[in-house]
Amino acid sequence: MSEKPIGVAVLGLGNVGTEVVRIIEESAADLEARIGAPLQLRGIGVRRVANDRGVPEELLTDDIEKLVSRDDVDIVVELMGPVEPARKAIMAALERGKSVVTANKALMAQSTGELAQAAEKARVDLYFEAAVAGAIPVIRPLTQSLAGDSVVRVAGIVNGTTNYILSAMNDTGASYESALADASALGYAEADPTADVEGYDAAAKAAILASIAFHTRVTADDVYREGITKVSAEDFASAKALGCNIKLLAICERLVSGKGKHRVSARVYPALVPLDHPLASVNGAFNAVVVEAEAAGRLMFYGQGAGGAPTASAVMGDLVMAARNRVQGGRGPRESKYAKLPIASIGAIPTRYYVNMNVKDQPGVLSAVAAEFSRHEVSIAEVRQEGMTDPEGEPCGARIVVVTHRATDAALSDTVKALAELDVVQDINSVLRMEGSDS
């Protein structure tokens, strides 16, 4: 066993950073046995040095550049976010020959290529398992366990805040606003929940997953994104009638045209999911990712997707791997981008749809609506119609819910625009996709 310690610098002392520091200190003997050398904490980079951090003050510094440049630091663990100053710190570490472990999903979705090139040039490791789905091991299975297989599709619930909100709406019939307020009160939602509820967080994770699964650089800007703010209690009632739940899904897949041309699709949106699909029963703040590969078939990864301790678990797994490589002289997986597949536009993606609209209650309405679907070559699978009344109980029109067979997003968008122009259609209440069904 090597006697030379592996020097570690931790950047950031929030919930995750505090937990990582605790594990390094309290599990020192076990970590040394697993790595083949002791881990030694050289310093902790913070924005403000204070003596109320719960760690020895001599470890704290606000000079990040000096810390990552120290000769006795072998691995830098970046847990401070956001994109800047994290990118600058990671680049400085890589350029000075330090391996890097990060949980920064926004940075990895934006700057994977730049960071991967710097790691390759310095011949050091860049690990980021904790950037997607917290404690759930997803990155390593894709880069290592399935390295000899061909991944077809990766779909999952990768944001705990939105899954908590949607689960509450499904279970209690609450409105979006009420469920968000509860999530905020319980600490699941940030003071500004925009990144979560508008799908930005999930889109960053989708970009990372798509890049790895399909050996193609995919950035967050390549990911089609819709949030959950327009999902209503009425949508959940309709979903239940159709035997479905509603989940915010991150979907990455390899599409093959009739001529054998391959493309990558990466998208995030709320969708109806059949109750017999494994993702439909993932509730609360939990995450789950389903991977489909040609040889392995369907694999599912489920667990805590966020939080200090779960995320720290993933960080520590990467730290141990990076430290082992330092001891043994090896390196972890490098960026694989050989495929260079084009990104498919959302308009070309085929799926099923749920369209909820208010219409006039008069003869010929249903045939007029059906005609627009037919004119745009969108096949109808199911139609539900019910009367509506005003607060005084007087009839005030009807509600129609249409479920389609598979059609392209472009065809469905054209259909919805045409429906909105019909005199008999009063409002298009919602349009949601349906995933997990091939019909």
Coordinates of C-alpha atoms in Angstrom, one line a residue:
M1 CA 0.0 0.0 0.0
S2 CA 1.3 3.4 -1.0
E3 CA 2.5 5.7 1.8
K4 CA 2.2 8.9 -0.2
P5 CA -1.2 10.6 0.5
I6 CA -3.5 11.8 -2.2
G7 CA -4.1 15.6 -1.7
V8 CA -7.7 16.8 -2.1
A9 CA -9.0 20.3 -2.4
V10 CA -12.8 20.8 -2.0
L11 CA -14.3 23.9 -3.5
G12 CA -17.6 24.8 -1.8
L13 CA -18.9 24.1 1.6
G14 CA -22.7 23.9 1.2
N15 CA -24.8 20.9 1.9
V16 CA -22.9 18.6 -0.5
G17 CA -19.4 20.0 0.3
T18 CA -20.0 19.7 4.1
E19 CA -21.0 16.1 3.7
V20 CA -18.0 15.3 1.4
V21 CA -15.6 16.8 4.0
R22 CA -17.3 14.8 6.8
I23 CA -17.0 11.5 4.9
I24 CA -13.3 12.1 4.0
E25 CA -12.5 12.8 7.7
E26 CA -14.7 10.1 9.3
S27 CA -14.1 7.3 6.8
A28 CA -10.4 7.9 6.4
A29 CA -9.3 4.3 7.2
D30 CA -11.8 2.7 4.9
L31 CA -11.1 5.1 2.1
E32 CA -7.3 4.4 2.4
A33 CA -7.9 0.7 2.3
R34 CA -10.0 1.0 -0.9
I35 CA -7.7 3.4 -2.6
G36 CA -4.3 2.1 -1.6
A37 CA -3.2 5.5 -0.2
P38 CA -4.6 7.9 2.4
L39 CA -6.7 10.9 1.3
Q40 CA -5.6 14.1 2.8
L41 CA -7.7 17.2 2.8
R42 CA -5.4 20.1 1.8
G43 CA -7.9 22.9 1.8
I44 CA -11.5 24.1 1.3
G45 CA -12.3 26.9 -1.1
V46 CA -15.1 29.2 0.1
R47 CA -16.4 32.6 -0.8
R48 CA -16.1 33.8 2.8
V49 CA -13.7 32.6 5.4
A50 CA -15.3 32.4 8.9
N51 CA -14.8 30.3 12.0
D52 CA -18.4 29.1 12.1
R53 CA -18.1 26.5 9.3
G54 CA -17.6 23.5 11.5
V55 CA -14.2 22.7 10.1
P56 CA -10.7 23.8 11.1
E57 CA -10.4 27.5 10.0
E58 CA -6.8 26.9 8.7
L59 CA -8.3 24.7 6.0
L60 CA -10.5 27.5 4.6
T61 CA -9.4 29.9 1.9
D62 CA -11.1 32.3 -0.4
D63 CA -8.2 32.2 -2.8
I64 CA -9.5 29.5 -5.1
E65 CA -6.8 29.9 -7.8
K66 CA -4.0 29.5 -5.3
L67 CA -5.6 26.4 -3.7
V68 CA -6.1 24.5 -7.0
S69 CA -2.5 25.4 -8.0
R70 CA -0.8 23.9 -4.9
D71 CA 1.7 21.2 -5.6
D72 CA 0.3 19.0 -2.8
V73 CA -3.2 18.9 -4.4
D74 CA -3.8 16.0 -6.7
I75 CA -7.6 16.1 -7.0
V76 CA -10.0 19.0 -7.0
V77 CA -13.6 18.4 -6.0
E78 CA -15.8 21.3 -7.3
L79 CA -19.1 21.7 -5.5
M80 CA -19.6 25.5 -5.5
G81 CA -21.4 26.2 -8.8
P82 CA -22.8 28.0 -10.8
V83 CA -21.1 27.9 -14.2
E84 CA -18.7 30.7 -13.2
P85 CA -16.5 30.8 -11.2
A86 CA -16.6 27.0 -11.3
R87 CA -15.5 26.8 -15.0
K88 CA -12.4 29.0 -14.3
A89 CA -11.5 27.0 -11.2
I90 CA -11.8 23.6 -13.0
M91 CA -9.9 24.8 -16.0
A92 CA -7.1 26.0 -13.8
A93 CA -7.0 22.7 -12.0
L94 CA -6.9 20.6 -15.2
E95 CA -4.2 22.8 -16.8
R96 CA -2.1 22.2 -13.7
G97 CA -2.5 18.4 -13.9
K98 CA -5.1 17.9 -11.2
S99 CA -7.9 15.4 -11.7
V100 CA -11.4 16.9 -11.2
V101 CA -14.6 15.7 -9.7
T102 CA -17.7 17.9 -10.1
A103 CA -21.4 17.8 -9.5
N104 CA -22.0 20.9 -11.7
K105 CA -24.7 19.9 -14.2
A106 CA -25.1 23.3 -15.7
L107 CA -21.4 23.6 -16.4
M108 CA -21.1 20.1 -17.8
A109 CA -24.0 20.6 -20.1
Q110 CA -22.5 23.8 -21.4
S111 CA -18.7 23.2 -21.4
T112 CA -18.1 19.4 -21.6
G113 CA -16.0 19.8 -24.7
E114 CA -13.7 22.4 -23.4
L115 CA -13.2 20.6 -20.1
A116 CA -12.8 17.2 -21.7
Q117 CA -10.1 18.6 -24.0
A118 CA -8.2 20.2 -21.1
A119 CA -8.4 16.9 -19.2
E120 CA -7.1 14.9 -22.2
K121 CA -4.3 17.4 -22.8
A122 CA -3.2 17.1 -19.2
R123 CA -3.9 13.3 -19.1
V124 CA -5.9 13.5 -16.0
D125 CA -9.5 12.5 -15.0
L126 CA -12.7 14.4 -15.2
Y127 CA -15.6 12.7 -13.3
F128 CA -19.1 14.0 -13.0
E129 CA -21.4 11.2 -11.8
A130 CA -23.1 13.5 -9.3
A131 CA -24.2 15.9 -12.0
V132 CA -27.1 13.7 -12.9
A133 CA -29.6 12.1 -10.5
G134 CA -27.7 12.5 -7.3
A135 CA -26.8 9.2 -5.7
I136 CA -28.2 7.1 -8.6
P137 CA -25.3 5.6 -10.6
V138 CA -26.2 6.5 -14.2
I139 CA -23.0 8.0 -15.8
R140 CA -20.7 5.1 -14.9
P141 CA -23.1 2.4 -16.3
L142 CA -23.3 4.3 -19.5
T143 CA -19.6 4.9 -19.9
Q144 CA -18.4 1.6 -18.6
S145 CA -21.0 -1.2 -18.0
L146 CA -22.6 -0.5 -21.4
A147 CA -19.5 0.5 -23.3
G148 CA -19.8 -2.6 -25.5
D149 CA -23.5 -2.2 -26.2
S150 CA -25.5 0.3 -28.2
V151 CA -27.9 2.5 -26.2
V152 CA -31.1 3.2 -28.0
R153 CA -33.0 5.3 -25.4
V154 CA -32.5 7.0 -22.0
A155 CA -35.6 8.3 -20.4
G156 CA -36.2 9.4 -16.8
I157 CA -37.4 11.6 -14.0
V158 CA -34.3 13.6 -13.1
N159 CA -35.6 16.5 -11.1
G160 CA -36.9 15.9 -7.6
T161 CA -38.6 19.2 -7.2
T162 CA -40.9 18.9 -10.2
N163 CA -41.6 15.2 -9.4
Y164 CA -42.7 16.2 -5.9
I165 CA -45.0 18.9 -7.2
L166 CA -46.5 16.6 -9.9
S167 CA -46.9 13.7 -7.4
A168 CA -48.8 16.0 -5.0
M169 CA -51.1 17.2 -7.8
N170 CA -51.8 13.6 -8.7
D171 CA -52.4 12.4 -5.2
T172 CA -54.4 15.3 -3.8
G173 CA -55.9 17.1 -6.8
A174 CA -54.1 20.2 -5.8
S175 CA -53.4 23.0 -8.3
Y176 CA -49.9 23.7 -9.5
E177 CA -49.6 26.8 -7.4
S178 CA -50.7 25.0 -4.2
A179 CA -48.3 22.1 -4.8
L180 CA -45.4 24.5 -5.5
A181 CA -46.1 26.4 -2.3
D182 CA -46.0 23.1 -0.3
A183 CA -42.8 22.1 -2.0
S184 CA -41.3 25.4 -1.1
A185 CA -42.4 25.1 2.5
L186 CA -40.8 21.7 2.8
G187 CA -37.5 22.9 1.3
Y188 CA -37.9 20.9 -2.0
A189 CA -38.2 24.1 -4.1
E190 CA -35.7 26.9 -4.2
A191 CA -36.8 30.5 -3.5
D192 CA -36.6 31.0 -7.2
P193 CA -37.8 27.7 -8.7
T194 CA -37.5 28.7 -12.3
A195 CA -34.6 26.3 -13.1
D196 CA -36.6 23.4 -11.9
V197 CA -40.2 24.1 -12.9
E198 CA -39.3 25.4 -16.4
G199 CA -37.2 22.4 -17.1
Y200 CA -33.8 24.0 -17.3
D201 CA -32.3 21.7 -14.7
A202 CA -33.6 18.6 -16.4
A203 CA -32.5 19.9 -19.8
A204 CA -28.9 20.2 -18.6
K205 CA -29.0 16.6 -17.3
A206 CA -30.6 15.4 -20.6
A207 CA -27.7 17.0 -22.5
I208 CA -25.1 15.1 -20.4
L209 CA -27.0 11.8 -20.7
A210 CA -27.4 12.2 -24.5
S211 CA -23.7 13.1 -25.0
I212 CA -22.6 10.0 -23.2
A213 CA -25.2 7.5 -24.5
F214 CA -24.8 8.5 -28.1
H215 CA -21.1 9.5 -28.3
T216 CA -22.1 12.9 -29.6
R217 CA -21.6 16.3 -28.0
V218 CA -25.0 17.6 -27.0
T219 CA -25.4 20.9 -25.1
A220 CA -28.3 22.2 -23.1
D221 CA -29.1 24.5 -26.0
D222 CA -29.7 21.4 -28.2
V223 CA -32.4 20.1 -25.8
Y224 CA -36.1 20.9 -26.5
R225 CA -37.6 22.1 -23.2
E226 CA -41.0 22.6 -21.7
G227 CA -41.8 23.1 -18.0
I228 CA -44.7 22.1 -15.8
T229 CA -46.2 25.5 -15.0
K230 CA -49.2 24.9 -17.3
V231 CA -50.1 21.5 -16.1
S232 CA -53.5 21.7 -14.3
A233 CA -55.5 19.6 -11.9
E234 CA -57.9 19.0 -14.8
D235 CA -55.1 17.4 -16.8
F236 CA -54.5 15.0 -13.9
A237 CA -58.2 14.1 -13.8
S238 CA -58.1 13.4 -17.5
A239 CA -54.9 11.4 -17.1
K240 CA -56.4 9.2 -14.5
A241 CA -59.4 8.5 -16.7
L242 CA -57.0 7.4 -19.4
G243 CA -55.0 5.2 -17.0
C244 CA -52.0 7.5 -16.8
N245 CA -49.9 9.7 -14.6
I246 CA -48.1 12.9 -15.5
K247 CA -44.4 13.2 -15.2
L248 CA -41.7 15.6 -16.3
L249 CA -39.5 13.4 -18.5
A250 CA -36.0 13.9 -19.9
I251 CA -35.9 11.8 -23.0
C252 CA -32.8 11.1 -25.1
E253 CA -32.9 8.7 -28.0
R254 CA -31.2 7.5 -31.1
L255 CA -33.5 7.9 -34.1
V256 CA -33.0 5.9 -37.3
S257 CA -34.7 7.0 -40.5
G258 CA -36.0 4.6 -43.2
K259 CA -32.8 5.3 -45.1
G260 CA -30.7 4.3 -42.1
K261 CA -29.6 7.8 -41.1
H262 CA -29.0 8.2 -37.4
R263 CA -29.9 11.3 -35.4
V264 CA -30.1 12.2 -31.7
S265 CA -33.1 13.6 -29.9
A266 CA -32.9 15.2 -26.5
R267 CA -36.0 16.7 -25.0
V268 CA -37.7 17.6 -21.7
Y269 CA -41.4 18.0 -21.2
P270 CA -44.4 16.9 -19.0
A271 CA -46.0 13.8 -20.5
L272 CA -48.8 11.3 -19.7
V273 CA -47.3 8.0 -18.7
P274 CA -49.3 4.7 -18.6
L275 CA -49.7 3.4 -15.0
D276 CA -48.0 0.1 -16.0
H277 CA -44.8 1.9 -17.1
P278 CA -42.1 1.8 -14.4
L279 CA -41.7 5.6 -14.3
A280 CA -45.4 6.2 -13.6
S281 CA -45.0 5.0 -9.9
V282 CA -41.8 7.1 -9.1
N283 CA -43.2 9.6 -6.7
G284 CA -42.1 12.4 -4.3
A285 CA -38.6 13.8 -4.7
F286 CA -37.2 10.5 -6.0
N287 CA -35.6 10.1 -9.4
A288 CA -35.5 7.2 -11.9
V289 CA -33.7 6.6 -15.2
V290 CA -34.6 3.9 -17.7
V291 CA -31.9 2.9 -20.1
E292 CA -32.7 0.7 -23.2
A293 CA -29.8 -0.9 -25.0
E294 CA -29.8 -3.3 -28.0
A295 CA -28.3 -6.2 -26.1
A296 CA -29.0 -5.5 -22.4
G297 CA -32.6 -4.5 -23.0
R298 CA -34.3 -2.3 -20.4
L299 CA -32.4 -1.3 -17.2
M300 CA -33.8 0.9 -14.5
F301 CA -32.0 3.0 -11.9
Y302 CA -34.0 4.5 -9.0
G303 CA -33.2 6.4 -5.9
Q304 CA -32.6 9.7 -4.2
G305 CA -31.9 12.3 -6.9
A306 CA -30.8 15.2 -4.8
G307 CA -29.8 16.3 -1.3
G308 CA -26.5 16.6 0.5
A309 CA -25.9 13.0 1.5
P310 CA -27.1 11.3 -1.7
T311 CA -25.1 13.7 -3.9
A312 CA -22.1 13.3 -1.7
S313 CA -22.3 9.6 -2.2
A314 CA -21.9 10.0 -5.9
V315 CA -19.1 12.5 -5.4
M316 CA -17.2 10.2 -3.2
G317 CA -17.5 7.4 -5.7
D318 CA -15.9 9.6 -8.3
L319 CA -13.2 10.7 -5.8
V320 CA -12.3 7.1 -4.9
M321 CA -12.0 6.3 -8.6
A322 CA -9.8 9.3 -9.4
A323 CA -7.6 8.6 -6.4
R324 CA -7.2 4.9 -7.4
N325 CA -6.1 6.0 -10.8
R326 CA -3.5 8.3 -9.3
V327 CA -2.2 5.4 -7.2
Q328 CA -2.2 2.8 -9.9
G329 CA -1.2 5.0 -12.8
G330 CA -4.4 4.5 -14.8
R331 CA -7.1 6.9 -16.1
G332 CA -10.9 6.8 -16.2
P333 CA -13.1 6.9 -19.3
R334 CA -12.5 9.9 -21.6
E335 CA -15.0 11.8 -23.7
S336 CA -16.4 9.7 -26.5
K337 CA -17.7 11.9 -29.4
Y338 CA -16.8 9.8 -32.4
A339 CA -20.4 9.4 -33.7
K340 CA -21.0 13.2 -34.2
L341 CA -24.7 12.5 -34.9
P342 CA -26.9 15.4 -35.9
I343 CA -29.5 16.7 -33.5
A344 CA -33.1 16.0 -34.6
S345 CA -35.5 19.0 -34.4
I346 CA -38.6 18.6 -32.2
G347 CA -40.8 18.9 -35.2
A348 CA -39.6 15.6 -36.5
I349 CA -40.1 13.6 -33.3
P350 CA -43.1 11.2 -33.5
T351 CA -45.1 10.5 -30.3
R352 CA -48.7 10.4 -29.1
Y353 CA -50.7 13.5 -27.8
Y354 CA -53.4 14.5 -25.5
V355 CA -55.3 17.6 -26.5
N356 CA -57.9 19.2 -24.1
M357 CA -60.2 21.9 -25.5
N358 CA -63.4 23.8 -24.7
V359 CA -65.9 23.9 -27.5
K360 CA -69.4 25.1 -28.3
D361 CA -72.1 22.6 -27.4
Q362 CA -73.8 22.3 -30.8
P363 CA -74.2 19.8 -33.6
G364 CA -71.3 19.2 -35.9
V365 CA -68.6 20.3 -33.4
L366 CA -67.0 16.8 -33.1
S367 CA -66.9 16.3 -36.9
A368 CA -65.3 19.7 -37.4
V369 CA -62.6 19.0 -34.8
A370 CA -62.0 15.5 -36.2
A371 CA -61.7 16.9 -39.7
E372 CA -58.8 19.1 -38.7
F373 CA -56.9 16.2 -37.2
S374 CA -57.5 14.2 -40.4
R375 CA -56.5 17.1 -42.7
H376 CA -53.1 17.3 -40.9
E377 CA -52.7 13.5 -41.0
V378 CA -53.0 13.0 -37.2
S379 CA -54.9 9.9 -36.4
I380 CA -57.3 10.0 -33.5
A381 CA -57.2 7.0 -31.0
E382 CA -59.8 8.1 -28.5
V383 CA -62.2 11.0 -27.9
R384 CA -63.9 12.0 -24.6
Q385 CA -66.6 14.7 -24.5
E386 CA -68.5 16.1 -21.5
G387 CA -70.8 19.1 -20.9
M388 CA -69.8 22.1 -18.9
T389 CA -71.8 24.4 -16.7
D390 CA -71.2 28.0 -15.4
P391 CA -71.2 28.9 -11.7
E392 CA -75.0 29.2 -11.8
G393 CA -75.3 25.7 -13.2
E394 CA -76.3 26.8 -16.7
P395 CA -74.8 24.9 -19.8
C396 CA -71.9 26.8 -21.2
G397 CA -70.3 24.5 -23.8
A398 CA -68.5 21.2 -23.8
R399 CA -65.0 19.9 -23.1
I400 CA -63.4 17.5 -25.6
V401 CA -60.3 15.4 -24.9
V402 CA -58.6 13.9 -27.9
V403 CA -55.9 11.2 -27.7
T404 CA -54.0 10.6 -30.9
H405 CA -52.0 7.8 -32.4
R406 CA -48.3 8.6 -33.1
A407 CA -47.7 11.6 -35.2
T408 CA -44.8 14.1 -35.6
D409 CA -44.7 17.1 -33.4
A410 CA -44.9 19.4 -36.5
A411 CA -48.1 17.8 -37.6
L412 CA -49.6 18.1 -34.2
S413 CA -48.6 21.7 -33.9
D414 CA -50.2 22.5 -37.2
T415 CA -53.4 20.7 -36.0
V416 CA -53.6 22.7 -32.8
K417 CA -53.1 26.0 -34.7
A418 CA -55.9 25.1 -37.0
L419 CA -58.2 24.0 -34.2
A420 CA -57.6 27.4 -32.4
E421 CA -59.0 29.1 -35.5
L422 CA -62.2 27.2 -35.6
D423 CA -65.3 29.2 -34.6
V424 CA -66.6 26.2 -32.6
V425 CA -63.4 25.9 -30.5
Q426 CA -63.4 28.3 -27.5
D427 CA -60.1 27.5 -25.9
I428 CA -57.2 25.0 -26.2
N429 CA -56.7 24.2 -22.6
S430 CA -53.6 22.0 -22.8
V431 CA -51.6 19.9 -25.1
L432 CA -49.4 17.2 -23.6
R433 CA -47.4 14.4 -25.1
M434 CA -47.9 10.7 -24.2
E435 CA -44.9 8.5 -23.6
G436 CA -44.4 4.8 -22.8
S437 CA -47.0 3.6 -25.3
D438 CA -46.2 2.5 -28.9
S439 CA -49.7 2.5 -30.3

